[in-house]
CSV table of C-alpha atoms in Angstrom, one decimal:
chain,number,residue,atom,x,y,z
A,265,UNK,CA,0.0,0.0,0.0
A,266,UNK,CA,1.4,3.5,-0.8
A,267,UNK,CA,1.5,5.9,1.8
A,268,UNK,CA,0.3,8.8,0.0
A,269,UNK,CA,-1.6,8.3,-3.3
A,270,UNK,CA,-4.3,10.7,-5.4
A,271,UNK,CA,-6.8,9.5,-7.6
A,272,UNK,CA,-7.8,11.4,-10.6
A,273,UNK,CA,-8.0,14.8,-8.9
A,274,UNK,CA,-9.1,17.5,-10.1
A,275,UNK,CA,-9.3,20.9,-8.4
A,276,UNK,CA,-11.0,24.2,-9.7
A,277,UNK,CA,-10.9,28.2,-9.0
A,278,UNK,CA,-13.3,30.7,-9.2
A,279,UNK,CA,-13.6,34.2,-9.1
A,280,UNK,CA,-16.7,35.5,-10.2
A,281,UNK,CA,-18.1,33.6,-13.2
A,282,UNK,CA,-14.4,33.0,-14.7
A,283,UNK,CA,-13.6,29.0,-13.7
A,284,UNK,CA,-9.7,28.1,-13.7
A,285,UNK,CA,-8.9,24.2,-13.5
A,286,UNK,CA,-6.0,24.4,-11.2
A,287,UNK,CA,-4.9,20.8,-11.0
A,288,UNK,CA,-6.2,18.5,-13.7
A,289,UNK,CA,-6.9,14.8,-13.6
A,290,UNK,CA,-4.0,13.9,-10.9
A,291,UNK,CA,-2.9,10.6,-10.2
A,292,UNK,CA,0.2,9.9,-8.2
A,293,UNK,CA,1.5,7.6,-5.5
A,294,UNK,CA,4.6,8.0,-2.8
A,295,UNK,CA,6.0,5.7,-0.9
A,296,UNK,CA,7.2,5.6,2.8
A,297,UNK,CA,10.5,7.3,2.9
A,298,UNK,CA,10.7,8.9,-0.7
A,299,UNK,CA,12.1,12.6,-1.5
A,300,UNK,CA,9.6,13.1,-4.1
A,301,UNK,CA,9.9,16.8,-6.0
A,302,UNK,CA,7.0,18.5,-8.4
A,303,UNK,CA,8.7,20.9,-10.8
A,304,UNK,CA,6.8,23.6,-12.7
A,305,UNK,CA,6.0,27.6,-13.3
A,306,UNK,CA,4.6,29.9,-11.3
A,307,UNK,CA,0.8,29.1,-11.5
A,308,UNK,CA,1.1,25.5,-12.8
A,309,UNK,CA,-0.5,24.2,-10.3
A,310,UNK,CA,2.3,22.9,-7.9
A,311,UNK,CA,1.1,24.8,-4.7
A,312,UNK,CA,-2.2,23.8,-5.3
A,313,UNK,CA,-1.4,20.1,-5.4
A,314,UNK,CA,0.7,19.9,-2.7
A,315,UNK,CA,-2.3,21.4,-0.7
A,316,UNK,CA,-3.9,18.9,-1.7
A,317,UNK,CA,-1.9,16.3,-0.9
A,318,UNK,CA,-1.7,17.5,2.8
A,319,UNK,CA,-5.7,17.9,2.9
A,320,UNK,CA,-5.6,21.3,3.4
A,321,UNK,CA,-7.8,21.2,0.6
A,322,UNK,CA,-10.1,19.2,-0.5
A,323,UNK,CA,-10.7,18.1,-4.5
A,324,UNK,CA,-13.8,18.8,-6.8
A,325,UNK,CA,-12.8,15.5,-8.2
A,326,UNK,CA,-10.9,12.1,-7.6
A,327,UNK,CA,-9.9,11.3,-3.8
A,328,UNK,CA,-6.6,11.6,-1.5
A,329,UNK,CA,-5.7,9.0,0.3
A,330,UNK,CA,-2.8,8.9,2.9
A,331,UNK,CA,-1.8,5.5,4.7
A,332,UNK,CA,-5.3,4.2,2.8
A,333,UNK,CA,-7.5,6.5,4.4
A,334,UNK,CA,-9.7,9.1,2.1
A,335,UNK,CA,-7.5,12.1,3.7
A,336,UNK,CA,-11.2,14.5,3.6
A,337,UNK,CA,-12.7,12.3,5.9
A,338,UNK,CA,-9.2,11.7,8.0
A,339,UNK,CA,-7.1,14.7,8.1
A,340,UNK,CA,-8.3,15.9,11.1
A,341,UNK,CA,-6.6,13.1,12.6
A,342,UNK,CA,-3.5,12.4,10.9
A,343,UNK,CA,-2.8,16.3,9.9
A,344,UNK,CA,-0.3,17.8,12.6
A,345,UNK,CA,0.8,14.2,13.4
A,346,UNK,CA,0.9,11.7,10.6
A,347,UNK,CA,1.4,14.6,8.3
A,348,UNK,CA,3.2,17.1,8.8
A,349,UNK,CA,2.7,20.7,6.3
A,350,UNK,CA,5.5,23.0,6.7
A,351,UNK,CA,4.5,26.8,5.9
A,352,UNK,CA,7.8,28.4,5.0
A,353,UNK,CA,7.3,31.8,6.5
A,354,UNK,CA,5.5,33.2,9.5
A,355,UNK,CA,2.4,35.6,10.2
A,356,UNK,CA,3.9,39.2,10.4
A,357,UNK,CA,2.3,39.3,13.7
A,358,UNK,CA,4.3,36.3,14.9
A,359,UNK,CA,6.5,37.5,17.8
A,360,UNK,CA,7.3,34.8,20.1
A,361,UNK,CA,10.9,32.7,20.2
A,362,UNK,CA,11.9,30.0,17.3
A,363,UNK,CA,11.7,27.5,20.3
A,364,UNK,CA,8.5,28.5,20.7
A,365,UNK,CA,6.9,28.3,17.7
A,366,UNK,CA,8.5,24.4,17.2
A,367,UNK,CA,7.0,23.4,20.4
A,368,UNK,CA,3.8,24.8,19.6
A,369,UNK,CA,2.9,21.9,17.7
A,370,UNK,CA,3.5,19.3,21.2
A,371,UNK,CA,1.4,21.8,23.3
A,372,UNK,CA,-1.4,21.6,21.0
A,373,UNK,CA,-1.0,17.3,22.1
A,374,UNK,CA,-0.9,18.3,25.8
A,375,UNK,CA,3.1,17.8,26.4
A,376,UNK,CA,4.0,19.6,29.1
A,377,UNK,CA,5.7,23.2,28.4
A,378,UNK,CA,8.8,22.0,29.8
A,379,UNK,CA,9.1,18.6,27.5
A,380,UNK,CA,7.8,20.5,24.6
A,381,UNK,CA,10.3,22.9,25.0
A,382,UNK,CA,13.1,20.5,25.3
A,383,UNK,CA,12.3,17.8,22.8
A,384,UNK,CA,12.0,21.5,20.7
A,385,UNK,CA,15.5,22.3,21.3
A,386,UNK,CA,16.3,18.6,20.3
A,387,UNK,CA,15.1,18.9,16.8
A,388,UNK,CA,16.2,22.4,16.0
A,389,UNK,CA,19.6,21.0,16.4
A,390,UNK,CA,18.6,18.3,14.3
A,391,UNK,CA,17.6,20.3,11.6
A,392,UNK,CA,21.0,23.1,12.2
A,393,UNK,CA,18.9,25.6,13.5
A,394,UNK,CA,20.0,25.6,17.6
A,395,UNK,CA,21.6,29.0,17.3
A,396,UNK,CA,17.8,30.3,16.3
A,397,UNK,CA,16.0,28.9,19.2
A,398,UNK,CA,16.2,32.0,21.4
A,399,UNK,CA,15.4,34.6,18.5
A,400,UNK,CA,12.0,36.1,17.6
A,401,UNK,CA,10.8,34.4,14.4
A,402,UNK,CA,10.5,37.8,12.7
A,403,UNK,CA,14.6,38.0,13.2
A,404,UNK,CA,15.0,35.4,11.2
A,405,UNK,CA,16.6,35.2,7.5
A,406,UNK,CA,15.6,32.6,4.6
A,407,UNK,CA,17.7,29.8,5.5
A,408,UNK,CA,16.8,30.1,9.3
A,409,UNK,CA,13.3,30.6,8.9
A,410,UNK,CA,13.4,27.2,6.2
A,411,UNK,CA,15.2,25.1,9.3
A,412,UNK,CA,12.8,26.4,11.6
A,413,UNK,CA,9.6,25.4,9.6
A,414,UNK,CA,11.3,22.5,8.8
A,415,UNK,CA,11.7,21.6,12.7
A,416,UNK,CA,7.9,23.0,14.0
A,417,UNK,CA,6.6,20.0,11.1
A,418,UNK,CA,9.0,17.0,12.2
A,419,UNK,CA,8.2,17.7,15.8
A,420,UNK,CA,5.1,15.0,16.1
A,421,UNK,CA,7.5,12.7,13.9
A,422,UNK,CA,5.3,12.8,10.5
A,423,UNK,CA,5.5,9.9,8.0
A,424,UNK,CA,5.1,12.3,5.3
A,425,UNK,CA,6.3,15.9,5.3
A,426,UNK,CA,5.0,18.1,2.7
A,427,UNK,CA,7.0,21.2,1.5
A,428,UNK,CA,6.0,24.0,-0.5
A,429,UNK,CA,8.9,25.7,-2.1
A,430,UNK,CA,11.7,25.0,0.5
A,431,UNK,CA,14.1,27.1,-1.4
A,432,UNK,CA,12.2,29.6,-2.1
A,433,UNK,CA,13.7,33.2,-0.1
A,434,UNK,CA,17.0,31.5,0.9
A,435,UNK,CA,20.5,32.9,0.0
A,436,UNK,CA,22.2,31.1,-3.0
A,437,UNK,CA,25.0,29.9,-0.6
A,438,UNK,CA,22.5,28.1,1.8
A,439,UNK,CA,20.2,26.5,-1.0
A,440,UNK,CA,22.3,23.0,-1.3
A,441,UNK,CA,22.5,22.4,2.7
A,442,UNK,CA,19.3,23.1,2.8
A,443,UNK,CA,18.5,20.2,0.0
A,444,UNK,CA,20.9,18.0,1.6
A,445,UNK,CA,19.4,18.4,4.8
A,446,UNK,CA,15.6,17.2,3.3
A,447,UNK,CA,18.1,14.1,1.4
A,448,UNK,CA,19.0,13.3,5.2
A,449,UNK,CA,15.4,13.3,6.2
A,450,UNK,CA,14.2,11.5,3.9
A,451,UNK,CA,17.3,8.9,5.0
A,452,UNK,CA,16.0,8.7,7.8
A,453,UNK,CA,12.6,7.2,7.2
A,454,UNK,CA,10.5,10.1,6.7
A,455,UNK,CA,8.4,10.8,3.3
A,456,UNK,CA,8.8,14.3,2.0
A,457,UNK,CA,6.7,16.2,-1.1
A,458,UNK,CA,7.8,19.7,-2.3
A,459,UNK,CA,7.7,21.6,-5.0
A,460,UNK,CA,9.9,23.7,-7.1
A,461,UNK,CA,10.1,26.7,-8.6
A,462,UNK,CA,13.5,25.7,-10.9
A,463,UNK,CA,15.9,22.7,-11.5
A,464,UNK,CA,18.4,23.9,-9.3
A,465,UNK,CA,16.3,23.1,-6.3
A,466,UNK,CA,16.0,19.2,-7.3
A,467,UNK,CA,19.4,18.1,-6.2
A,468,UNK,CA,18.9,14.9,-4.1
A,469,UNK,CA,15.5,13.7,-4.9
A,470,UNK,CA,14.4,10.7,-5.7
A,471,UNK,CA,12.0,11.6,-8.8
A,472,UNK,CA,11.4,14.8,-9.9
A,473,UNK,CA,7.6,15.4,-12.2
A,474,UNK,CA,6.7,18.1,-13.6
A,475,UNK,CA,3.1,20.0,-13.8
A,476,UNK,CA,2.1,22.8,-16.0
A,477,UNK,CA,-1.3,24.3,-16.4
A,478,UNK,CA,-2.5,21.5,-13.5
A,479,UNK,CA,-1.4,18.8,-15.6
A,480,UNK,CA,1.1,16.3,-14.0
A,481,UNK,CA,4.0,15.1,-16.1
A,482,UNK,CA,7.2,13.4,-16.0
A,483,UNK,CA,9.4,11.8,-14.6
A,484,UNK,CA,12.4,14.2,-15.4
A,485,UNK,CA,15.8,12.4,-16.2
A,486,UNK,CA,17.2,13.0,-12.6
A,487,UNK,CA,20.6,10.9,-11.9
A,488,UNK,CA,21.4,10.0,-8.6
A,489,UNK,CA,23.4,12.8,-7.4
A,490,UNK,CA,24.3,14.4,-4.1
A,491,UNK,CA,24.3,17.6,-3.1
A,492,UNK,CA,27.6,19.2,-2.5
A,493,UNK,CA,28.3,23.1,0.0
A,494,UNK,CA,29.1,26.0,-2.0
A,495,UNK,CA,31.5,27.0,0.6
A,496,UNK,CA,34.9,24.9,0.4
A,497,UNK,CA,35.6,22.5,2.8
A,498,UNK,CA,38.6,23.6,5.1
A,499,UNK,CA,41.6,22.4,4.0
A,500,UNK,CA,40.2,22.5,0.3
A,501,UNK,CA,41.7,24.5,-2.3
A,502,UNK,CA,40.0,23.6,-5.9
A,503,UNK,CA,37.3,26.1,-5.0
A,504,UNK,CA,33.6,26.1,-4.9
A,505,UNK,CA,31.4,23.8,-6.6
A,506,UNK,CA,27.8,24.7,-7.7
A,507,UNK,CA,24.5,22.9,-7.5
A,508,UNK,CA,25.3,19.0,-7.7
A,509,UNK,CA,27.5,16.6,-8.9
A,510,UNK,CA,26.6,13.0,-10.2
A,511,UNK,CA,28.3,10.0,-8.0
């Protein structure tokens, strides 16, 4: 059984009486563990999809189903636990501590403050963000604020993780750590789905489709490769390599 898998789904938009099919006749299946990437133009459809795909939304057509259960009828359950959507950016109104806003998601469960706040700590470390635990949010640049959102969703240990964009806002020089690090997730057992805005920002995956005007297509040739730092190691002197490499 797939852990994630959509059936024929379609999704529209309206505004007024003008009707805009936004995802088309989507059919698509992950499996536990994968590092699955949807590649496509701005208003192709990707955000919508992945919305989808966590049941944020729900489809005019076709059914979601996540660990076999038709996600409309279950997310309440599973969403925040099971599955995990991470929002890569924060309400401007958002002034409380990185920490905070991680453990947020183990309050909401009833974990003590105290364990919520250290089993917070725990996984901002895990994700390289422990130097942002004690800053407001709004302090935050692209890289940090990615770590951070990455964190608050792996904090009730999802089987899938869905991302929206995870490169999208950061600094050139953190976008392939920040790919490696979702290569080491996914390593580790947990399911992830994002979306892309450009092929730079499919280092690592496992397949890469592509969607344009709500149609799904693909797969894209995508090697095995791994992602390698812009900055040189110490010690290093050939310089600094961009994007990927193959094996």
């Amino acid at each position: 059984m797939s852990l994630l898998s959509l059936e024929h789904v379609t999704k529209r938009s309206r505004r007024g009486r003008l009707e805009r099919i936004a995802v088309r006749n989507v059919s698509l299946e992950m499996e536990p563990a994968e590092l699955l990437a949807v590649w496509g133009p701005r208003r192709s459809g990707r955000s919508t999809l992945l919305r989808l795909a966590a049941g944020l939304e729900s489809p005019d057509e076709g059914m979601v189903r996540f660990e076999g259960r038709d996600l409309a009828r279950s997310r309440n359950a599973v969403l925040g636990s099971r599955l995990g959507y991470c929002q890569m950016s924060f309400a401007s109104s958002e002034r409380g501590l990185a920490v905070e806003h991680v453990a947020a998601g183990l309050l909401a469960q009833r974990v003590s403050p105290r364990e919520a706040r250290r089993r917070a700590e725990e996984v901002l470390a895990r994700v390289g963000a422990e130097d942002c635990a004690h800053f407001a949010c709004h302090e935050l640049d692209g890289a940090e604020v990615a770590r951070v959102a990455i964190a608050a969703a792996l904090i009730t240990a999802p089987a899938l993780l869905v991302i929206d964009e995870p490169t999208n806002g950061v600094d050139v020089l953190e976008r392939d750590p920040l790919l490696a690090l979702l290569r080491s997730i996914a390593n580790e057992g947990v399911a992830l789905l994002m979306s892309a805005g450009d092929a730079q920002s499919l280092g690592g995956v496992d397949r890469a489709l592509s969607i344009d005007n709500g149609e799904l297509r693909g797969p894209l040739t995508a090697p095995d490769t791994r992602v390698v730092p812009l900055r040189p190691v110490a010690g290093d002197t050939s310089g600094m390599e961009l994007g990927t490499q193959q094996q």
